[in-house]
Structures are given as structure tokens and as C-alpha cells.
Amino acid sequence: MDLLAAFWAYEQALAANDLTGLDHWFLDAPDTLRAEGDTVLVGHTAIADFRRGRGGAPARVVERVHVVRPAVGVGVVTAETRRQDGARGLQTQVWQRTDAGWRIAAAHVSAVAVPVTVPDDRPDPAVWRVAGPLVASTGQGPLAQVRTAVKDLFAVAEQRVGAGNPAWLAEARTEPEHADAVRKLLDAGAELTGIAQTDELAFGLAGTNRHYGTPANPAAPGRITGGSSSGPAAAVARGRADLGLATDTAGSIRVPASYCGLYGWRPTHGATPNGGLLALAPSFDTAGLLARDPVLLRTAAEALLTRGDTTGPITACMVDEELVSLAEPEVRASFEAACRALTLRTALPLTRTRTGAAEHLGEWFAAFRTVQAAEAWEQHGAWIARHPGALAPDVAARFENGRRVSAAERAQAERVLSDGRKALDAVLLPGTALLLPATSGPAPLADAPPDEVEAVRAATLRLTCLASLAGLPAAVAPLLRVRSLPVGLCALGARGTDRALLDFITDSRKPAHA
């Protein structure tokens, strides 16, 4: 078979996601290379693992092919490609003739930017409630010139908190000073680029808002961003901000980080300041961050953390396969490939273990939802009672669940959560990271039926509630791919080990997929 025929055979295998065929065309050698963006996969095994976890490449058309033969038995093929969304890319391969025929010894795929549908000069109201810049950077400090989107729950001096609801905004006072977390980032040199949207009163995980719209997800066109930190996530994913200051009660940083291909950090409960933050469920609320760059995430986290870690670095990783089984099958396959690549890259041991969390998860999850809903009603029930019809039906139903919680039910749920915290503290020792998928699957379609979105929400909450109920730190990295859609890998650490966990994610920042 000649070189071009081999190239087209490879293209057919790629279009069909024929894993056997793709393995056949890549040279079976330890130094075979595949590169994309800032990631290089080395060796036939690593490349095969990536393909098995990816779930197929985006559909595309090869428009032109260029061939150069620099030496006998060597060919360089460059293909110009066009995806279905109109984005263009380049694929360059170095082919080597072997006794078995032509094989790919090295390949490079250009990163393809997804076109942004909103013009640069028109702020998207589904992303921004107030577009700025509102406070200029001082030009000094570790966050100098870092454009920061602030979730519309944090007080911003001379602005009102809108909380994702026009009726709330209409009655809100003008804030006299910045929330503590906002002030800390500004003191570190950040620019306050604008106030970004949230799900209503932050009681949601979808990122949809019937009043302001649903932000577009540039990492997964046609799909939701996830919430309730939808605005900061969309702003960072689109490149309109470098950093998102957000909150996480039940997964509101981790879910949009997973759906939008971002890095995210939920701190140890109480490790970052909550002064000037509109609460939802204070036992679980925490202020954290979203970013495209893990080094920036780590730098900004340092500006927010109120105390130091008391332990050393992450030295071992754990996987509980019973917890991983809560994710969709394609997510599980990509997760396994990512874990192998991650532990190889970091040279850390990976232990397969039963933490016991899965055995008690149903009870813990029910208790978490009970206490979260009760606290949410305690915070906002009086306002909701005065404003019938002000909330979307699904959000109103969550608050109504909280109204119905009796004192005895809440006390029992709190006892269950106390036991859960003790159990997780006994498993997650300092220096250990528990790895699991950040969400049960990739982002649902924006026009998916409400019952489907709710089912995804419930499945994902079973993964996110562990860090929330125990007040543990969690960091998300965009290391998984499912049908070319991003899904995050989440690392949970022991209480108070935020810096160690962020160092682990920073050192592991190169994605396991290409």
C-alpha cells in the first residue's frame, strides 16, 4: 500500500473510531509521539489508552493533503481539515515505512478554537449582569492584570447583589464595600472585570436561568455550562476573563469546571473568607475559583486562603471503583485512562480500595439534601413567601422541600452527616488524594427535557456531595474526554490540605487526553 492510501485508511479508521485500526496505523514503539496543544503522548500504549478513553474524534472533512518525502522510507503528510462547526485545523504526520508497511511515527494535531457567537463588543446578558471593568488592576501583585469575573453573590462596592433573580435585584441595597474574597483578589492586583450571572439564589447545577438566559458553552457547543457558577465559568471558558470567583455548596464550581473544560477549586470549608457573600446553606457554602490555567488557579488560591496547610505534599492516590461506577460507562473508561497517565506522569502510587463511602452514600446523600434544603429555606424562605412566583418552578420546588423539613428530620440528618464526616476523615489522610470523575457525564444538551437535566443533576450530586458534606477540599482538572466533550477529573484531599491538593493539580496540569 502506498503512503496516501495508508493515510486515507487511517482517516477512515479515525472517522469510525475503529480502535483496532487506529492502533494498527500508529507505529508500535515506545517513542511514537502524538501531540496536540501543550500535550505530548509518548509511546504506542499511551496513545492507545488516550483513544480508548476519548470516545471518538470530532467529525471533520479533509479538504487538502500535502505530502513531502524528506528521505527514503519517510513521508510527511499535512492535512487541512474542517469540522462541522466550521472551525479549521491542521494535522501533520511523520510516516515511516516498515517491514509491515507505512506506519505513523509522530503526529501533531493543531488546537482548534471554537468560534464565539457573541460579538466581542456586546456583553452577553446570560453571562454578565454588570460588564466592566469595574475596578482596574493596581498593576502590582501576583494577580496583576488578571481579569476576574465575580459571581453575583459577592458584594461589590457601589453595586447591588442580584443573585440571579430580578425581583431580588430590585430590592437589593447598594453595597458599601467589597466582600472579603473580592477585596483579597483586588489587593493581589486583580482587575474586577464584571459581575457574572448565577442560577437563582445559587440553588441549581444546570446553569440555566429563565430570567437572563443560558450562557453558551464554548467547550461543548449546544450544551449547558453547569451551575450555579454559570456566568463566571462561561466568561472564563470564552476567554473574557482569566479567573472566576465563585461559590460551591453542592458542586457549583466543580460541575461547570467539568462541563466547560476548566480547572476548579472548592476549598476546605472555612479556609476562604465568606464575609459579604450571600449565603445559600452556610454549613456547606465556600468561596473558590475557576481558571483555564492551573498555575493561575494556584496563585489566586494563595491570595484567598486564610491559613496554611499543616501537612506535606500529596504522596499517594486512591480510586474507589464503587464510587467511579456512579458515572456513565464512557466516563469510566476515560477516567481509567486518565488515572494511568496521571500516575505515570506524577510517579505517585495509585491504590484501588473500598473507602466504604459507596455503602453509605445513599444515606449520606439524603441527609445532605435535607440539611442543605432546610438551611436554604432558613436563609431565604421569608423572602420567597413574600414573592410568590418570583422563582422558576424547579428552583421554587427545592426551597419548598426545605420548608417541609421538620426539626426532628433535620436533627437526624445532621447526625448522619456528622458520622459521614468522621468516616471520610478516617479514609482521607493527609498526603492522599481520592480521585473520581467530577460529574457523572458530559454537559447535557441545552434543550434537553427538564426531567433529563434533573436526572443528570441527581447523578452528579452523588459524586459531588462527598466533599460538600464533609467540608473537604476538591480540585478539578480537565483530564477526561467523552465523545469529544470535556469531563473533569476531581481530586479530594484531607481537610486543610488545599495547597498540597492544588500543587498536585498544578504539577499534573497537562491533560491525559490530546
Short mmCIF file of C-alpha atoms in Angstrom, two decimals:
data_model
loop_
_atom_site.label_atom_id
_atom_site.label_comp_id
_atom_site.label_asym_id
_atom_site.label_seq_id
_atom_site.Cartn_x
_atom_site.Cartn_y
_atom_site.Cartn_z
CA MET A 1 0.00 0.00 0.00
CA ASP A 2 1.42 3.43 -0.92
CA LEU A 3 1.66 6.36 1.52
CA LEU A 4 -1.52 8.19 0.51
CA ALA A 5 -3.57 5.00 0.58
CA ALA A 6 -2.29 4.36 4.10
CA PHE A 7 -3.20 7.92 5.10
CA TRP A 8 -6.78 7.54 3.83
CA ALA A 9 -7.13 4.17 5.53
CA TYR A 10 -6.10 5.84 8.78
CA GLU A 11 -8.68 8.61 8.18
CA GLN A 12 -11.41 6.02 7.71
CA ALA A 13 -10.45 4.35 10.99
CA LEU A 14 -10.48 7.74 12.72
CA ALA A 15 -13.95 8.63 11.39
CA ALA A 16 -15.32 5.26 12.53
CA ASN A 17 -13.46 5.36 15.88
CA ASP A 18 -12.04 1.97 14.89
CA LEU A 19 -9.64 1.48 17.80
CA THR A 20 -8.06 -1.64 16.32
CA GLY A 21 -7.44 0.14 13.04
CA LEU A 22 -6.01 3.20 14.77
CA ASP A 23 -3.66 1.03 16.83
CA HIS A 24 -2.59 -0.66 13.58
CA TRP A 25 -1.59 2.57 11.83
CA PHE A 26 0.47 4.02 14.69
CA LEU A 27 3.98 2.60 14.94
CA ASP A 28 4.11 0.11 17.81
CA ALA A 29 7.16 1.59 19.53
CA PRO A 30 7.92 3.19 22.91
CA ASP A 31 8.94 6.51 21.32
CA THR A 32 5.96 7.03 19.00
CA LEU A 33 4.60 10.55 19.54
CA ARG A 34 1.22 12.25 19.39
CA ALA A 35 0.98 15.95 20.26
CA GLU A 36 -1.90 18.40 20.49
CA GLY A 37 -1.87 21.84 22.08
CA ASP A 38 0.58 21.62 25.01
CA THR A 39 0.25 17.86 25.47
CA VAL A 40 2.59 15.17 24.15
CA LEU A 41 1.75 11.48 24.44
CA VAL A 42 4.80 9.22 24.24
CA GLY A 43 4.61 5.57 23.29
CA HIS A 44 2.08 3.40 21.46
CA THR A 45 0.46 2.31 24.75
CA ALA A 46 -0.17 5.86 25.99
CA ILE A 47 -1.65 6.84 22.64
CA ALA A 48 -3.91 3.79 22.59
CA ASP A 49 -5.08 4.50 26.16
CA PHE A 50 -5.96 8.05 25.18
CA ARG A 51 -8.01 6.89 22.19
CA ARG A 52 -9.92 4.35 24.23
CA GLY A 53 -10.87 7.00 26.79
CA ARG A 54 -11.66 9.76 24.31
CA GLY A 55 -14.82 8.32 22.78
CA GLY A 56 -14.02 9.35 19.21
CA ALA A 57 -12.64 12.42 17.44
CA PRO A 58 -14.85 15.32 16.28
CA ALA A 59 -16.35 14.76 12.83
CA ARG A 60 -14.38 16.60 10.15
CA VAL A 61 -13.70 16.82 6.44
CA VAL A 62 -10.19 16.62 4.97
CA GLU A 63 -10.05 19.45 2.41
CA ARG A 64 -6.42 19.30 1.20
CA VAL A 65 -3.49 16.93 1.68
CA HIS A 66 0.19 17.87 1.26
CA VAL A 67 2.97 15.26 1.04
CA VAL A 68 6.73 15.78 1.42
CA ARG A 69 9.26 12.93 1.25
CA PRO A 70 12.43 14.12 3.05
CA ALA A 71 14.17 10.73 2.88
CA VAL A 72 13.74 7.23 1.54
CA GLY A 73 11.12 5.42 3.60
CA VAL A 74 9.93 8.60 5.31
CA GLY A 75 6.89 10.74 4.41
CA VAL A 76 5.41 13.88 5.98
CA VAL A 77 1.68 14.32 5.40
CA THR A 78 -0.12 17.55 6.33
CA ALA A 79 -3.92 17.60 6.07
CA GLU A 80 -6.13 20.70 6.16
CA THR A 81 -9.38 19.85 7.94
CA ARG A 82 -12.74 21.47 8.63
CA ARG A 83 -15.08 20.49 11.45
CA GLN A 84 -18.87 20.54 11.30
CA ASP A 85 -18.98 23.80 13.28
CA GLY A 86 -16.77 25.47 10.64
CA ALA A 87 -13.59 25.50 12.71
CA ARG A 88 -10.43 24.59 10.79
CA GLY A 89 -7.36 22.67 11.83
CA LEU A 90 -4.15 21.04 10.67
CA GLN A 91 -2.89 17.51 11.15
CA THR A 92 0.74 16.68 10.41
CA GLN A 93 2.07 13.12 10.48
CA VAL A 94 5.52 11.64 10.01
CA TRP A 95 5.11 8.24 8.36
CA GLN A 96 7.82 5.57 8.36
CA ARG A 97 7.98 2.59 6.04
CA THR A 98 8.45 -0.63 7.99
CA ASP A 99 8.53 -4.29 7.01
CA ALA A 100 4.77 -4.31 7.69
CA GLY A 101 4.13 -1.18 5.59
CA TRP A 102 3.65 2.52 6.33
CA ARG A 103 3.13 3.49 9.98
CA ILE A 104 2.79 6.85 11.82
CA ALA A 105 5.87 7.55 13.93
CA ALA A 106 4.83 11.04 15.05
CA ALA A 107 1.69 13.15 14.74
CA HIS A 108 0.69 16.68 15.65
CA VAL A 109 -2.87 17.99 15.66
CA SER A 110 -3.46 21.73 15.83
CA ALA A 111 -5.73 23.01 18.60
CA VAL A 112 -9.00 24.13 17.05
CA ALA A 113 -10.70 27.15 18.56
CA VAL A 114 -14.49 27.03 18.70
CA PRO A 115 -15.99 30.18 17.17
CA VAL A 116 -17.62 32.51 19.71
CA THR A 117 -21.12 33.50 18.69
CA VAL A 118 -21.37 36.66 20.81
CA PRO A 119 -19.54 39.66 19.29
CA ASP A 120 -16.59 40.94 21.30
CA ASP A 121 -18.17 44.38 21.70
CA ARG A 122 -21.51 43.18 23.08
CA PRO A 123 -21.62 41.67 26.59
CA ASP A 124 -23.83 38.61 26.74
CA PRO A 125 -26.59 39.16 29.35
CA ALA A 126 -26.66 35.42 30.03
CA VAL A 127 -23.03 35.71 31.20
CA TRP A 128 -22.73 39.23 32.64
CA ARG A 129 -25.19 41.10 34.83
CA VAL A 130 -22.78 44.02 35.02
CA ALA A 131 -19.98 44.23 32.47
CA GLY A 132 -16.94 46.31 33.36
CA PRO A 133 -14.14 46.62 34.09
CA LEU A 134 -15.49 47.81 37.42
CA VAL A 135 -12.19 48.07 39.30
CA ALA A 136 -8.89 48.48 37.48
CA SER A 137 -5.82 46.44 38.40
CA THR A 138 -3.26 48.15 40.58
CA GLY A 139 -0.64 46.73 38.23
CA GLN A 140 1.18 45.17 41.17
CA GLY A 141 0.96 41.85 42.96
CA PRO A 142 0.78 38.20 41.92
CA LEU A 143 -2.58 38.76 40.15
CA ALA A 144 -1.65 41.97 38.36
CA GLN A 145 -3.85 42.49 35.25
CA VAL A 146 -5.73 39.21 35.86
CA ARG A 147 -9.28 39.78 34.57
CA THR A 148 -11.70 38.44 37.18
CA ALA A 149 -15.40 37.63 36.83
CA VAL A 150 -17.21 37.74 40.18
CA LYS A 151 -20.31 35.61 40.74
CA ASP A 152 -23.37 37.70 41.50
CA LEU A 153 -23.47 36.62 45.14
CA PHE A 154 -20.42 38.56 46.33
CA ALA A 155 -20.72 42.17 47.47
CA VAL A 156 -19.02 44.62 45.11
CA ALA A 157 -18.72 48.18 46.39
CA GLU A 158 -21.25 50.58 44.81
CA GLN A 159 -23.09 47.66 43.15
CA ARG A 160 -26.06 45.51 44.18
CA VAL A 161 -26.15 41.73 44.60
CA GLY A 162 -28.64 40.32 42.10
CA ALA A 163 -28.43 36.59 42.97
CA GLY A 164 -29.72 35.59 39.53
CA ASN A 165 -33.21 36.99 40.14
CA PRO A 166 -34.64 40.37 39.01
CA ALA A 167 -37.04 40.62 41.97
CA TRP A 168 -34.15 40.14 44.38
CA LEU A 169 -32.06 42.70 42.50
CA ALA A 170 -34.87 45.28 42.57
CA GLU A 171 -34.89 45.27 46.39
CA ALA A 172 -31.14 44.91 46.94
CA ARG A 173 -29.18 47.70 48.57
CA THR A 174 -26.05 49.21 47.08
CA GLU A 175 -23.12 47.54 48.80
CA PRO A 176 -20.88 49.86 50.81
CA GLU A 177 -17.76 47.71 50.46
CA HIS A 178 -16.33 44.65 48.73
CA ALA A 179 -16.84 41.14 50.03
CA ASP A 180 -13.73 39.84 51.76
CA ALA A 181 -12.84 37.44 48.92
CA VAL A 182 -13.25 40.19 46.31
CA ARG A 183 -11.04 42.51 48.34
CA LYS A 184 -8.32 39.88 48.72
CA LEU A 185 -8.13 39.32 44.97
CA LEU A 186 -8.07 43.06 44.28
CA ASP A 187 -5.35 43.52 46.89
CA ALA A 188 -3.32 40.90 44.98
CA GLY A 189 -3.59 43.05 41.84
CA ALA A 190 -6.59 41.55 40.04
CA GLU A 191 -8.92 43.54 37.80
CA LEU A 192 -12.63 43.26 38.58
CA THR A 193 -13.88 42.68 35.04
CA GLY A 194 -17.58 42.34 35.85
CA ILE A 195 -20.35 40.71 37.85
CA ALA A 196 -21.31 37.37 36.32
CA GLN A 197 -24.64 35.55 36.39
CA THR A 198 -25.70 32.68 38.63
CA ASP A 199 -28.59 30.26 38.92
CA GLU A 200 -31.40 31.79 41.00
CA LEU A 201 -30.16 32.22 44.58
CA ALA A 202 -27.43 29.71 43.61
CA PHE A 203 -29.79 26.76 44.11
CA GLY A 204 -29.03 24.81 40.92
CA LEU A 205 -26.39 22.87 38.99
CA ALA A 206 -27.55 23.38 35.39
CA GLY A 207 -26.56 26.98 34.70
CA THR A 208 -29.94 27.78 33.17
CA ASN A 209 -31.79 30.93 34.21
CA ARG A 210 -35.30 31.72 32.99
CA HIS A 211 -34.78 35.46 33.56
CA TYR A 212 -31.39 36.05 31.94
CA GLY A 213 -30.93 33.05 29.64
CA THR A 214 -28.50 30.16 29.41
CA PRO A 215 -24.83 31.00 28.69
CA ALA A 216 -23.25 29.32 25.69
CA ASN A 217 -20.61 26.71 26.49
CA PRO A 218 -17.67 27.21 24.08
CA ALA A 219 -16.10 23.92 25.16
CA ALA A 220 -19.27 21.97 24.32
CA PRO A 221 -21.38 23.91 21.80
CA GLY A 222 -25.12 23.41 22.23
CA ARG A 223 -24.72 22.22 25.82
CA ILE A 224 -25.14 23.84 29.21
CA THR A 225 -22.26 25.30 31.21
CA GLY A 226 -23.42 23.90 34.51
CA GLY A 227 -24.14 26.00 37.56
CA SER A 228 -24.73 27.67 39.77
CA SER A 229 -21.46 29.44 38.83
CA SER A 230 -22.58 29.58 35.21
CA GLY A 231 -21.59 33.17 34.49
CA PRO A 232 -18.00 33.03 35.79
CA ALA A 233 -17.49 29.64 34.09
CA ALA A 234 -18.76 30.90 30.73
CA ALA A 235 -16.70 34.10 30.99
CA VAL A 236 -13.50 32.18 31.72
CA ALA A 237 -14.18 29.47 29.13
CA ARG A 238 -14.78 32.11 26.44
CA GLY A 239 -11.59 33.95 27.34
CA ARG A 240 -13.47 37.08 28.53
CA ALA A 241 -11.97 36.61 32.00
CA ASP A 242 -8.89 34.83 33.27
CA LEU A 243 -10.27 33.97 36.69
CA GLY A 244 -13.72 33.33 38.12
CA LEU A 245 -14.54 33.99 41.78
CA ALA A 246 -17.39 31.62 42.51
CA THR A 247 -19.08 29.55 45.20
CA ASP A 248 -19.53 25.84 45.72
CA THR A 249 -22.22 24.45 48.02
CA ALA A 250 -23.04 21.14 46.36
CA GLY A 251 -20.79 21.26 43.29
CA SER A 252 -21.34 24.73 41.84
CA ILE A 253 -17.66 25.16 40.96
CA ARG A 254 -16.83 21.55 40.19
CA VAL A 255 -19.73 20.94 37.80
CA PRO A 256 -19.16 23.96 35.50
CA ALA A 257 -15.41 23.28 35.61
CA SER A 258 -16.13 19.75 34.36
CA TYR A 259 -18.62 20.81 31.68
CA CYS A 260 -16.53 23.75 30.39
CA GLY A 261 -13.08 22.13 30.41
CA LEU A 262 -11.75 24.34 33.22
CA TYR A 263 -9.74 23.96 36.39
CA GLY A 264 -11.75 24.50 39.55
CA TRP A 265 -11.16 24.57 43.29
CA ARG A 266 -13.59 24.07 46.15
CA PRO A 267 -11.66 24.91 49.35
CA THR A 268 -11.82 23.23 52.72
CA HIS A 269 -14.91 24.65 54.41
CA GLY A 270 -13.88 27.84 56.19
CA ALA A 271 -10.47 28.09 54.51
CA THR A 272 -11.53 31.14 52.45
CA PRO A 273 -13.47 34.18 53.71
CA ASN A 274 -17.27 34.34 53.33
CA GLY A 275 -17.78 37.89 54.58
CA GLY A 276 -20.03 39.80 52.18
CA LEU A 277 -21.23 36.62 50.47
CA LEU A 278 -24.96 35.92 50.07
CA ALA A 279 -25.44 32.52 51.70
CA LEU A 280 -27.44 29.54 50.48
CA ALA A 281 -26.59 26.80 53.01
CA PRO A 282 -23.85 28.10 55.35
CA SER A 283 -22.81 24.65 56.57
CA PHE A 284 -21.65 23.85 53.03
CA ASP A 285 -21.07 27.21 51.24
CA THR A 286 -17.49 28.03 50.33
CA ALA A 287 -15.81 30.60 48.08
CA GLY A 288 -13.49 29.18 45.41
CA LEU A 289 -12.12 29.69 41.93
CA LEU A 290 -12.31 28.77 38.23
CA ALA A 291 -9.49 29.23 35.69
CA ARG A 292 -8.18 27.95 32.38
CA ASP A 293 -4.61 27.91 33.71
CA PRO A 294 -3.86 25.74 36.78
CA VAL A 295 -0.86 27.85 37.73
CA LEU A 296 -3.12 30.91 37.89
CA LEU A 297 -5.62 28.89 39.92
CA ARG A 298 -2.89 28.03 42.43
CA THR A 299 -1.64 31.64 42.58
CA ALA A 300 -5.13 33.07 43.12
CA ALA A 301 -5.91 30.44 45.75
CA GLU A 302 -2.93 31.64 47.75
CA ALA A 303 -4.47 35.11 47.82
CA LEU A 304 -7.73 33.71 49.26
CA LEU A 305 -6.52 31.12 51.75
CA THR A 306 -6.73 32.35 55.31
CA ARG A 307 -4.42 29.77 56.88
CA GLY A 308 -1.58 27.48 55.91
CA ASP A 309 -1.59 23.75 55.31
CA THR A 310 -0.35 21.72 58.22
CA THR A 311 0.80 18.73 56.17
CA GLY A 312 3.19 17.85 53.37
CA PRO A 313 2.53 17.15 49.68
CA ILE A 314 0.27 14.59 48.08
CA THR A 315 2.21 11.32 48.01
CA ALA A 316 -0.43 8.76 47.01
CA CYS A 317 -3.68 8.49 45.06
CA MET A 318 -6.73 6.32 45.70
CA VAL A 319 -9.57 5.16 43.46
CA ASP A 320 -12.77 3.66 44.85
CA GLU A 321 -14.27 1.73 41.93
CA GLU A 322 -17.68 1.62 43.60
CA LEU A 323 -17.78 5.43 43.52
CA VAL A 324 -16.46 5.55 39.95
CA SER A 325 -19.27 3.20 38.91
CA LEU A 326 -21.73 6.05 39.57
CA ALA A 327 -20.50 7.72 36.37
CA GLU A 328 -21.56 6.82 32.83
CA PRO A 329 -19.64 3.93 31.18
CA GLU A 330 -17.80 6.21 28.72
CA VAL A 331 -16.75 8.48 31.58
CA ARG A 332 -15.43 5.49 33.50
CA ALA A 333 -13.31 4.39 30.52
CA SER A 334 -11.81 7.84 30.06
CA PHE A 335 -11.27 8.16 33.82
CA GLU A 336 -9.27 4.93 33.91
CA ALA A 337 -7.04 6.08 31.05
CA ALA A 338 -6.56 9.48 32.72
CA CYS A 339 -5.63 7.87 36.05
CA ARG A 340 -3.00 5.69 34.38
CA ALA A 341 -1.48 8.65 32.58
CA LEU A 342 -1.67 10.83 35.70
CA THR A 343 0.10 8.38 37.97
CA LEU A 344 2.76 7.73 35.35
CA ARG A 345 3.35 11.46 34.98
CA THR A 346 3.50 12.18 38.71
CA ALA A 347 5.22 8.89 39.68
CA LEU A 348 2.73 8.54 42.54
CA PRO A 349 1.33 5.17 43.62
CA LEU A 350 -2.34 4.50 42.83
CA THR A 351 -4.27 2.27 45.22
CA ARG A 352 -7.57 0.58 44.34
CA THR A 353 -9.58 0.49 47.54
CA ARG A 354 -13.03 0.41 49.05
CA THR A 355 -13.45 3.54 51.12
CA GLY A 356 -16.86 2.46 52.41
CA ALA A 357 -18.36 5.71 51.07
CA ALA A 358 -20.43 3.94 48.42
CA GLU A 359 -22.00 1.70 51.05
CA HIS A 360 -23.31 4.71 52.99
CA LEU A 361 -23.73 7.13 50.09
CA GLY A 362 -27.50 6.80 49.78
CA GLU A 363 -27.97 7.69 53.44
CA TRP A 364 -25.37 10.48 53.35
CA PHE A 365 -26.77 11.94 50.15
CA ALA A 366 -30.32 12.05 51.53
CA ALA A 367 -29.09 13.69 54.73
CA PHE A 368 -27.05 16.24 52.79
CA ARG A 369 -30.03 17.25 50.64
CA THR A 370 -32.22 17.50 53.73
CA VAL A 371 -29.87 19.81 55.60
CA GLN A 372 -28.98 21.85 52.51
CA ALA A 373 -32.65 22.46 51.70
CA ALA A 374 -33.52 23.27 55.31
CA GLU A 375 -30.70 25.81 55.56
CA ALA A 376 -31.65 27.32 52.18
CA TRP A 377 -35.23 27.83 53.37
CA GLU A 378 -33.93 29.25 56.64
CA GLN A 379 -31.87 31.80 54.67
CA HIS A 380 -34.44 32.81 52.05
CA GLY A 381 -37.83 31.39 52.99
CA ALA A 382 -39.24 34.67 54.28
CA TRP A 383 -38.33 36.46 51.05
CA ILE A 384 -39.75 33.64 48.91
CA ALA A 385 -43.02 33.72 50.86
CA ARG A 386 -43.32 37.46 50.13
CA HIS A 387 -42.60 36.95 46.41
CA PRO A 388 -44.77 34.08 45.12
CA GLY A 389 -43.93 33.17 41.54
CA ALA A 390 -40.60 35.01 41.59
CA LEU A 391 -38.56 31.80 41.18
CA ALA A 392 -38.53 29.27 38.37
CA PRO A 393 -40.68 26.22 39.28
CA ASP A 394 -37.74 23.83 39.71
CA VAL A 395 -35.88 26.27 41.99
CA ALA A 396 -39.04 27.01 43.96
CA ALA A 397 -39.58 23.26 44.44
CA ARG A 398 -36.12 22.89 46.01
CA PHE A 399 -36.85 25.63 48.51
CA GLU A 400 -40.28 24.13 49.19
CA ASN A 401 -38.56 20.86 50.10
CA GLY A 402 -36.61 22.80 52.69
CA ARG A 403 -39.77 24.36 54.13
CA ARG A 404 -41.17 20.89 54.74
CA VAL A 405 -38.18 19.61 56.73
CA SER A 406 -39.15 19.15 60.38
CA ALA A 407 -36.82 19.92 63.26
CA ALA A 408 -36.57 16.21 64.06
CA GLU A 409 -35.75 15.32 60.43
CA ARG A 410 -33.07 17.98 60.31
CA ALA A 411 -31.51 16.87 63.60
CA GLN A 412 -31.38 13.26 62.42
CA ALA A 413 -29.85 14.29 59.07
CA GLU A 414 -27.21 16.35 60.87
CA ARG A 415 -26.27 13.31 62.97
CA VAL A 416 -25.89 11.25 59.78
CA LEU A 417 -23.67 13.93 58.25
CA SER A 418 -21.52 14.05 61.37
CA ASP A 419 -20.94 10.31 61.06
CA GLY A 420 -20.16 10.74 57.36
CA ARG A 421 -17.55 13.40 58.05
CA LYS A 422 -15.83 11.18 60.59
CA ALA A 423 -15.83 8.25 58.17
CA LEU A 424 -14.32 10.30 55.33
CA ASP A 425 -11.74 11.90 57.63
CA ALA A 426 -10.63 8.40 58.64
CA VAL A 427 -10.10 7.42 54.98
CA LEU A 428 -8.68 10.62 53.51
CA LEU A 429 -5.45 11.00 55.46
CA PRO A 430 -3.08 13.91 54.81
CA GLY A 431 -0.93 13.25 51.76
CA THR A 432 -3.62 11.21 50.00
CA ALA A 433 -5.88 12.26 47.12
CA LEU A 434 -9.08 10.39 46.27
CA LEU A 435 -9.66 10.50 42.50
CA LEU A 436 -13.11 10.32 40.94
CA PRO A 437 -15.00 11.79 37.97
CA ALA A 438 -16.12 15.35 38.69
CA THR A 439 -19.53 14.72 37.08
CA SER A 440 -21.47 11.65 36.06
CA GLY A 441 -21.21 12.60 32.38
CA PRO A 442 -20.51 15.47 29.99
CA ALA A 443 -22.75 18.53 29.86
CA PRO A 444 -26.36 17.82 28.83
CA LEU A 445 -27.79 19.49 25.75
CA ALA A 446 -29.17 22.96 26.39
CA ASP A 447 -32.56 21.92 25.00
CA ALA A 448 -32.72 18.61 26.89
CA PRO A 449 -36.05 17.89 28.61
CA PRO A 450 -36.20 19.12 32.23
CA ASP A 451 -36.59 15.59 33.59
CA GLU A 452 -33.38 14.53 31.80
CA VAL A 453 -31.46 17.51 33.21
CA GLU A 454 -32.80 16.73 36.68
CA ALA A 455 -31.71 13.08 36.36
CA VAL A 456 -28.19 14.19 35.42
CA ARG A 457 -28.20 16.63 38.33
CA ALA A 458 -29.15 13.91 40.80
CA ALA A 459 -26.50 11.51 39.45
CA THR A 460 -23.78 14.15 39.61
CA LEU A 461 -24.77 15.25 43.12
CA ARG A 462 -23.95 11.76 44.37
CA LEU A 463 -20.35 12.37 43.29
CA THR A 464 -20.07 15.99 44.41
CA CYS A 465 -21.82 15.64 47.79
CA LEU A 466 -18.85 13.85 49.42
CA ALA A 467 -16.62 16.92 49.53
CA SER A 468 -19.60 19.13 50.37
CA LEU A 469 -20.96 17.14 53.29
CA ALA A 470 -17.51 16.63 54.79
CA GLY A 471 -16.17 20.14 54.12
CA LEU A 472 -13.18 18.72 52.24
CA PRO A 473 -11.06 20.43 49.57
CA ALA A 474 -11.59 19.33 45.97
CA ALA A 475 -9.78 20.33 42.79
CA VAL A 476 -10.93 19.61 39.23
CA ALA A 477 -8.72 19.28 36.15
CA PRO A 478 -9.98 18.84 32.56
CA LEU A 479 -8.39 15.43 32.02
CA LEU A 480 -11.25 13.39 30.51
CA ARG A 481 -12.94 13.33 27.10
CA VAL A 482 -16.23 11.67 26.24
CA ARG A 483 -17.42 11.93 22.63
CA SER A 484 -15.03 14.90 22.28
CA LEU A 485 -16.72 16.64 25.22
CA PRO A 486 -14.82 17.66 28.37
CA VAL A 487 -15.33 15.98 31.72
CA GLY A 488 -13.28 16.82 34.79
CA LEU A 489 -11.19 14.58 36.97
CA CYS A 490 -11.72 15.51 40.62
CA ALA A 491 -9.19 15.06 43.41
CA LEU A 492 -10.40 15.18 47.03
CA GLY A 493 -7.92 15.83 49.79
CA ALA A 494 -7.85 15.72 53.56
CA ARG A 495 -9.27 18.65 55.47
CA GLY A 496 -6.94 21.66 55.38
CA THR A 497 -4.64 20.30 52.64
CA ASP A 498 -5.70 22.80 49.97
CA ARG A 499 -2.21 23.88 48.98
CA ALA A 500 -1.00 20.30 48.64
CA LEU A 501 -4.02 19.40 46.52
CA LEU A 502 -3.56 22.44 44.27
CA ASP A 503 0.16 21.69 43.91
CA PHE A 504 -0.81 18.18 42.83
CA ILE A 505 -3.23 19.50 40.19
CA THR A 506 -0.74 22.13 39.02
CA ASP A 507 2.02 19.56 38.62
CA SER A 508 -0.48 17.33 36.79
CA ARG A 509 -1.79 20.11 34.57
CA LYS A 510 -1.12 18.55 31.19
CA PRO A 511 -4.27 16.72 30.13
CA ALA A 512 -4.21 12.97 29.79
CA HIS A 513 -6.21 13.36 26.57
CA ALA A 514 -4.92 15.16 23.48
#
